[in-house]
Amino acid sequence: MTIYNFSAGPAVLPQEVLKKAQAESLNYAQSGMSVMELSHRSKEFDAIIKAAESLLRELMDIPDNYKVLFLQGGASTQFSMIPLNLAKGKKAYYHVAGSWGKKAYTEAVKLSQTIDFDPILLASSEAENFDHIPSFDSSAIDPEAAYVHITTNNTIEGTAIYDLPDTNGVPIVADTSSNILAVAYNVADFGLIYAGAQKNIGPAGVTIVIIREDLLNDEPVLSSMLDYRIQAGMFSLLGA
Ligand SMILES: Cc1ncc(COP(=O)(O)O)c(C=O)c1O
């Protein structure tokens, strides 16, 4: 029996991928064990994470001045990790066109009670049940702000942004969880792109962060696990 799963995630995986995983489940790459039993310090896993990065770079045409991180904690952890690393002492704008954008903003507001930064609601279509992408005046954006956060596809309402807005020169940070690899965005137009893998890429458990190198935090943040520079320096293997 075949089940056609149209839910937003976990997504369907290609049969050939599942068959390959099945065939290799007792002995991955002549290691004598399954991929699930490999050490993250092993040469086999090193090859896996490097190949995943290189394929993603190829598929998204990611420029060399961007780091690719494979992190834990879901896209939801990024709602706090982004302001923690990028926004210290600055303004951070939120464009809210759906439930996930609202969650990102709500988490930022929560964090701003303990970390010094200023989350600002740039525009919201909540009053109309998120039935459209709200517009805003880009000249109202402080050019010194840390970022403008957008959600390229609000999974629940389906409000999607294909053409990126003018943000007055401020880097765009985008939650692309439900349309990463389905829409060909130009990575160089973003400061940071993030996505939980389980909707468009693979099984749950990994979150992709693509960050322009000059946005990596100068100062250590609250926790090493939540620190982009430390994670980038350790090829995402901290705490793995
Ligand atoms: C657009 C968007 N952002 C964030 C999330 C949360 O992702 P996670 O479950 O990986 O924390 C989801 C999950 O549905 C989503 O669709």
mmCIF file of C-alpha atoms and ligand atoms in Angstrom:
data_model
loop_
_atom_site.group_PDB
_atom_site.id
_atom_site.type_symbol
_atom_site.label_atom_id
_atom_site.label_comp_id
_atom_site.label_asym_id
_atom_site.label_seq_id
_atom_site.Cartn_x
_atom_site.Cartn_y
_atom_site.Cartn_z
ATOM 1 C CA MET A 1 0.000 0.000 0.000
ATOM 2 C CA THR A 2 1.241 3.488 -0.812
ATOM 3 C CA ILE A 3 0.287 6.421 1.380
ATOM 4 C CA TYR A 4 0.321 9.847 -0.244
ATOM 5 C CA ASN A 5 1.225 12.285 2.510
ATOM 6 C CA PHE A 6 0.273 15.859 1.652
ATOM 7 C CA SER A 7 0.878 17.266 5.135
ATOM 8 C CA ALA A 8 3.397 20.049 5.556
ATOM 9 C CA GLY A 9 5.888 17.840 7.312
ATOM 10 C CA PRO A 10 7.546 15.480 7.950
ATOM 11 C CA ALA A 11 7.698 15.334 4.187
ATOM 12 C CA VAL A 12 7.629 12.312 1.911
ATOM 13 C CA LEU A 13 11.112 11.005 1.132
ATOM 14 C CA PRO A 14 11.958 9.631 -2.317
ATOM 15 C CA GLN A 15 11.608 5.829 -2.480
ATOM 16 C CA GLU A 16 15.108 5.418 -3.910
ATOM 17 C CA VAL A 17 16.520 7.248 -0.878
ATOM 18 C CA LEU A 18 14.615 5.003 1.531
ATOM 19 C CA LYS A 19 15.700 1.893 -0.363
ATOM 20 C CA LYS A 20 19.341 2.957 -0.281
ATOM 21 C CA ALA A 21 19.093 3.659 3.464
ATOM 22 C CA GLN A 22 17.487 0.247 3.952
ATOM 23 C CA ALA A 23 20.180 -1.527 1.945
ATOM 24 C CA GLU A 24 22.944 0.203 3.883
ATOM 25 C CA SER A 25 21.308 -0.028 7.286
ATOM 26 C CA LEU A 26 23.458 -2.892 8.579
ATOM 27 C CA ASN A 27 26.759 -1.920 7.005
ATOM 28 C CA TYR A 28 27.231 1.675 5.905
ATOM 29 C CA ALA A 29 30.162 2.218 3.510
ATOM 30 C CA GLN A 30 31.960 -0.935 4.714
ATOM 31 C CA SER A 31 32.102 0.483 8.276
ATOM 32 C CA GLY A 32 30.528 -2.670 9.716
ATOM 33 C CA MET A 33 27.726 -0.648 11.332
ATOM 34 C CA SER A 34 24.634 1.340 10.440
ATOM 35 C CA VAL A 35 24.739 5.045 9.714
ATOM 36 C CA MET A 36 22.759 5.574 12.938
ATOM 37 C CA GLU A 37 25.572 4.015 14.980
ATOM 38 C CA LEU A 38 28.463 5.986 13.486
ATOM 39 C CA SER A 39 30.490 8.351 15.632
ATOM 40 C CA HIS A 40 30.210 11.991 14.556
ATOM 41 C CA ARG A 41 34.030 12.035 14.714
ATOM 42 C CA SER A 42 34.370 9.135 12.255
ATOM 43 C CA LYS A 43 35.711 9.573 8.743
ATOM 44 C CA GLU A 44 32.439 8.162 7.382
ATOM 45 C CA PHE A 45 30.367 10.858 9.092
ATOM 46 C CA ASP A 46 32.859 13.539 8.122
ATOM 47 C CA ALA A 47 32.308 12.520 4.487
ATOM 48 C CA ILE A 48 28.506 12.591 4.978
ATOM 49 C CA ILE A 49 28.355 16.119 6.427
ATOM 50 C CA LYS A 50 30.847 17.459 3.868
ATOM 51 C CA ALA A 51 28.878 15.918 0.993
ATOM 52 C CA ALA A 52 25.606 17.334 2.362
ATOM 53 C CA GLU A 53 27.139 20.812 2.531
ATOM 54 C CA SER A 54 28.638 20.567 -0.920
ATOM 55 C CA LEU A 55 25.343 19.365 -2.463
ATOM 56 C CA LEU A 56 23.402 22.148 -0.763
ATOM 57 C CA ARG A 57 25.965 24.695 -1.986
ATOM 58 C CA GLU A 58 25.523 23.368 -5.493
ATOM 59 C CA LEU A 59 21.698 23.242 -5.390
ATOM 60 C CA MET A 60 21.323 26.746 -3.931
ATOM 61 C CA ASP A 61 24.409 28.221 -5.575
ATOM 62 C CA ILE A 62 25.618 29.412 -2.160
ATOM 63 C CA PRO A 63 28.466 31.944 -2.451
ATOM 64 C CA ASP A 64 31.789 31.187 -0.727
ATOM 65 C CA ASN A 65 31.360 34.009 1.778
ATOM 66 C CA TYR A 66 28.433 32.167 3.399
ATOM 67 C CA LYS A 67 28.785 29.503 6.097
ATOM 68 C CA VAL A 68 26.456 26.511 6.054
ATOM 69 C CA LEU A 69 25.547 25.151 9.480
ATOM 70 C CA PHE A 70 23.622 22.008 10.365
ATOM 71 C CA LEU A 71 22.123 22.636 13.791
ATOM 72 C CA GLN A 72 19.696 21.099 16.259
ATOM 73 C CA GLY A 73 16.577 22.433 17.941
ATOM 74 C CA GLY A 74 14.397 22.991 14.889
ATOM 75 C CA ALA A 75 13.673 26.228 13.089
ATOM 76 C CA SER A 76 12.009 27.336 16.335
ATOM 77 C CA THR A 77 15.390 27.572 18.114
ATOM 78 C CA GLN A 78 16.459 30.026 15.410
ATOM 79 C CA PHE A 79 13.707 32.396 16.585
ATOM 80 C CA SER A 80 15.934 33.072 19.630
ATOM 81 C CA MET A 81 19.376 32.243 18.195
ATOM 82 C CA ILE A 82 19.106 34.896 15.474
ATOM 83 C CA PRO A 83 18.521 37.915 17.738
ATOM 84 C CA LEU A 84 20.942 36.517 20.311
ATOM 85 C CA ASN A 85 23.783 36.475 17.764
ATOM 86 C CA LEU A 86 22.893 39.332 15.438
ATOM 87 C CA ALA A 87 20.879 41.964 17.260
ATOM 88 C CA LYS A 88 22.746 42.881 20.461
ATOM 89 C CA GLY A 89 22.149 46.589 21.188
ATOM 90 C CA LYS A 90 20.313 47.069 17.876
ATOM 91 C CA LYS A 91 16.873 47.209 16.323
ATOM 92 C CA ALA A 92 15.503 44.110 14.578
ATOM 93 C CA TYR A 93 12.429 44.397 12.346
ATOM 94 C CA TYR A 94 9.800 41.687 11.894
ATOM 95 C CA HIS A 95 7.527 41.359 8.886
ATOM 96 C CA VAL A 96 4.599 39.193 9.964
ATOM 97 C CA ALA A 97 2.431 37.625 7.264
ATOM 98 C CA GLY A 98 1.432 34.435 9.051
ATOM 99 C CA SER A 99 1.490 32.321 12.198
ATOM 100 C CA TRP A 100 5.180 31.375 11.877
ATOM 101 C CA GLY A 101 6.289 34.949 11.348
ATOM 102 C CA LYS A 102 4.286 35.883 14.424
ATOM 103 C CA LYS A 103 5.996 33.133 16.437
ATOM 104 C CA ALA A 104 9.416 34.466 15.378
ATOM 105 C CA TYR A 105 8.420 37.971 16.497
ATOM 106 C CA THR A 106 6.880 36.754 19.770
ATOM 107 C CA GLU A 107 10.052 34.841 20.675
ATOM 108 C CA ALA A 108 12.163 37.902 19.870
ATOM 109 C CA VAL A 109 10.011 40.052 22.161
ATOM 110 C CA LYS A 110 10.404 37.456 24.904
ATOM 111 C CA LEU A 111 14.193 37.406 24.505
ATOM 112 C CA SER A 112 14.379 41.208 24.510
ATOM 113 C CA GLN A 113 13.287 41.123 28.145
ATOM 114 C CA THR A 114 16.657 39.622 29.080
ATOM 115 C CA ILE A 115 18.977 40.584 26.184
ATOM 116 C CA ASP A 116 19.443 44.193 25.099
ATOM 117 C CA PHE A 117 17.903 44.625 21.635
ATOM 118 C CA ASP A 118 14.770 46.177 20.200
ATOM 119 C CA PRO A 119 12.385 43.967 18.177
ATOM 120 C CA ILE A 120 10.036 46.087 16.050
ATOM 121 C CA LEU A 121 6.879 44.940 14.258
ATOM 122 C CA LEU A 122 7.431 46.335 10.766
ATOM 123 C CA ALA A 123 4.134 45.168 9.301
ATOM 124 C CA SER A 124 1.489 42.568 10.093
ATOM 125 C CA SER A 125 -1.588 41.195 8.348
ATOM 126 C CA GLU A 126 -2.875 39.482 11.499
ATOM 127 C CA ALA A 127 -5.998 41.706 11.644
ATOM 128 C CA GLU A 128 -7.032 40.209 8.275
ATOM 129 C CA ASN A 129 -6.203 36.629 9.354
ATOM 130 C CA PHE A 130 -2.945 36.751 7.415
ATOM 131 C CA ASP A 131 -4.731 36.696 4.074
ATOM 132 C CA HIS A 132 -2.062 38.813 2.358
ATOM 133 C CA ILE A 133 1.542 40.015 2.540
ATOM 134 C CA PRO A 134 1.462 43.370 4.340
ATOM 135 C CA SER A 135 3.340 46.247 2.712
ATOM 136 C CA PHE A 136 5.600 48.720 4.504
ATOM 137 C CA ASP A 137 7.552 51.887 3.879
ATOM 138 C CA SER A 138 11.206 50.903 3.522
ATOM 139 C CA SER A 139 12.389 54.443 4.310
ATOM 140 C CA ALA A 140 11.028 53.922 7.845
ATOM 141 C CA ILE A 141 13.653 51.202 8.432
ATOM 142 C CA ASP A 142 16.669 52.381 10.417
ATOM 143 C CA PRO A 143 19.662 51.514 8.187
ATOM 144 C CA GLU A 144 21.659 50.672 11.345
ATOM 145 C CA ALA A 145 19.233 47.909 12.303
ATOM 146 C CA ALA A 146 20.535 44.353 12.619
ATOM 147 C CA TYR A 147 18.075 42.739 10.198
ATOM 148 C CA VAL A 148 14.584 42.514 8.762
ATOM 149 C CA HIS A 149 13.063 39.095 9.465
ATOM 150 C CA ILE A 150 10.680 37.647 6.891
ATOM 151 C CA THR A 151 9.031 34.244 6.454
ATOM 152 C CA THR A 152 9.252 33.313 2.772
ATOM 153 C CA ASN A 153 6.343 30.878 3.093
ATOM 154 C CA ASN A 154 3.966 30.872 6.030
ATOM 155 C CA THR A 155 3.146 27.182 6.050
ATOM 156 C CA ILE A 156 -0.265 27.494 7.687
ATOM 157 C CA GLU A 157 -1.711 30.424 5.704
ATOM 158 C CA GLY A 158 0.350 30.008 2.523
ATOM 159 C CA THR A 159 1.340 33.663 2.327
ATOM 160 C CA ALA A 160 4.583 33.549 0.332
ATOM 161 C CA ILE A 161 7.193 36.109 -0.663
ATOM 162 C CA TYR A 162 8.908 35.501 -4.004
ATOM 163 C CA ASP A 163 10.296 38.970 -4.696
ATOM 164 C CA LEU A 164 12.263 40.219 -1.741
ATOM 165 C CA PRO A 165 11.226 43.581 -0.273
ATOM 166 C CA ASP A 166 13.383 46.719 -0.222
ATOM 167 C CA THR A 167 14.789 46.860 3.325
ATOM 168 C CA ASN A 168 16.778 50.089 3.082
ATOM 169 C CA GLY A 169 20.063 48.195 2.945
ATOM 170 C CA VAL A 170 19.382 46.190 6.104
ATOM 171 C CA PRO A 171 20.166 42.435 5.784
ATOM 172 C CA ILE A 172 17.199 40.130 5.267
ATOM 173 C CA VAL A 173 16.923 37.163 7.613
ATOM 174 C CA ALA A 174 14.502 34.575 6.276
ATOM 175 C CA ASP A 175 12.673 31.571 7.627
ATOM 176 C CA THR A 176 12.455 29.412 4.494
ATOM 177 C CA SER A 177 11.370 26.208 6.266
ATOM 178 C CA SER A 178 8.498 25.406 3.947
ATOM 179 C CA ASN A 179 9.824 26.552 0.601
ATOM 180 C CA ILE A 180 13.602 26.028 0.748
ATOM 181 C CA LEU A 181 14.752 24.372 -2.502
ATOM 182 C CA ALA A 182 11.245 24.773 -3.967
ATOM 183 C CA VAL A 183 11.863 28.403 -4.906
ATOM 184 C CA ALA A 184 15.150 29.536 -6.447
ATOM 185 C CA TYR A 185 16.113 32.494 -4.280
ATOM 186 C CA ASN A 186 19.408 34.281 -4.784
ATOM 187 C CA VAL A 187 21.293 33.500 -1.561
ATOM 188 C CA ALA A 188 23.404 36.662 -1.908
ATOM 189 C CA ASP A 189 20.206 38.719 -1.394
ATOM 190 C CA PHE A 190 19.981 37.457 2.202
ATOM 191 C CA GLY A 191 22.054 37.967 5.322
ATOM 192 C CA LEU A 192 20.838 34.685 6.792
ATOM 193 C CA ILE A 193 18.558 31.892 5.610
ATOM 194 C CA TYR A 194 17.280 29.170 7.902
ATOM 195 C CA ALA A 195 15.011 26.149 7.577
ATOM 196 C CA GLY A 196 14.027 23.066 9.498
ATOM 197 C CA ALA A 197 14.824 20.142 7.192
ATOM 198 C CA GLN A 198 11.652 18.175 7.735
ATOM 199 C CA LYS A 199 9.374 20.015 5.342
ATOM 200 C CA ASN A 200 11.230 20.256 2.055
ATOM 201 C CA ILE A 201 14.522 18.413 2.451
ATOM 202 C CA GLY A 202 14.521 15.295 4.595
ATOM 203 C CA PRO A 203 13.612 13.770 7.931
ATOM 204 C CA ALA A 204 13.233 15.848 11.107
ATOM 205 C CA GLY A 205 16.260 16.476 13.296
ATOM 206 C CA VAL A 206 18.407 18.999 11.509
ATOM 207 C CA THR A 207 18.064 22.714 10.905
ATOM 208 C CA ILE A 208 19.968 24.454 8.141
ATOM 209 C CA VAL A 209 21.430 27.918 8.685
ATOM 210 C CA ILE A 210 23.175 29.759 5.850
ATOM 211 C CA ILE A 211 24.855 32.886 7.177
ATOM 212 C CA ARG A 212 26.939 35.585 5.497
ATOM 213 C CA GLU A 213 30.342 35.519 7.175
ATOM 214 C CA ASP A 214 30.429 39.206 8.083
ATOM 215 C CA LEU A 215 27.278 38.709 10.182
ATOM 216 C CA LEU A 216 28.917 36.147 12.448
ATOM 217 C CA ASN A 217 28.903 37.478 16.003
ATOM 218 C CA ASP A 218 32.084 39.141 17.291
ATOM 219 C CA GLU A 219 31.363 38.490 20.963
ATOM 220 C CA PRO A 220 30.500 35.096 22.455
ATOM 221 C CA VAL A 221 26.781 34.761 23.226
ATOM 222 C CA LEU A 222 24.850 33.227 26.116
ATOM 223 C CA SER A 223 25.651 29.618 25.258
ATOM 224 C CA SER A 224 28.177 27.946 22.934
ATOM 225 C CA MET A 225 25.460 25.714 21.478
ATOM 226 C CA LEU A 226 23.603 28.881 20.413
ATOM 227 C CA ASP A 227 26.700 30.671 19.072
ATOM 228 C CA TYR A 228 26.984 30.827 15.266
ATOM 229 C CA ARG A 229 30.703 31.624 15.270
ATOM 230 C CA ILE A 230 31.531 28.703 17.553
ATOM 231 C CA GLN A 231 29.284 26.327 15.582
ATOM 232 C CA ALA A 232 30.838 27.499 12.301
ATOM 233 C CA GLY A 233 34.346 27.006 13.727
ATOM 234 C CA MET A 234 33.497 23.455 14.745
ATOM 235 C CA PHE A 235 31.728 22.544 11.482
ATOM 236 C CA SER A 236 28.425 22.209 13.392
ATOM 237 C CA LEU A 237 29.798 19.351 15.511
ATOM 238 C CA LEU A 238 29.604 21.066 18.897
ATOM 239 C CA GLY A 239 27.414 18.956 21.140
ATOM 240 C CA ALA A 240 26.733 16.509 18.317
HETATM 241 C C1 LIG B 1 7.655 28.358 8.308
HETATM 242 C C2 LIG B 1 7.969 27.556 9.523
HETATM 243 N N1 LIG B 1 8.848 28.039 10.413
HETATM 244 C C3 LIG B 1 9.164 27.359 11.519
HETATM 245 C C4 LIG B 1 8.602 26.145 11.807
HETATM 246 C C5 LIG B 1 8.998 25.411 13.066
HETATM 247 O O1 LIG B 1 9.883 24.421 12.708
HETATM 248 P P1 LIG B 1 10.502 23.376 13.738
HETATM 249 O O2 LIG B 1 9.424 22.387 14.019
HETATM 250 O O3 LIG B 1 11.675 22.801 12.994
HETATM 251 O O4 LIG B 1 10.897 24.125 14.966
HETATM 252 C C6 LIG B 1 7.688 25.577 10.911
HETATM 253 C C7 LIG B 1 7.075 24.275 11.194
HETATM 254 O O5 LIG B 1 6.030 23.930 10.723
HETATM 255 C C8 LIG B 1 7.361 26.308 9.736
HETATM 256 O O6 LIG B 1 6.483 25.816 8.861
#
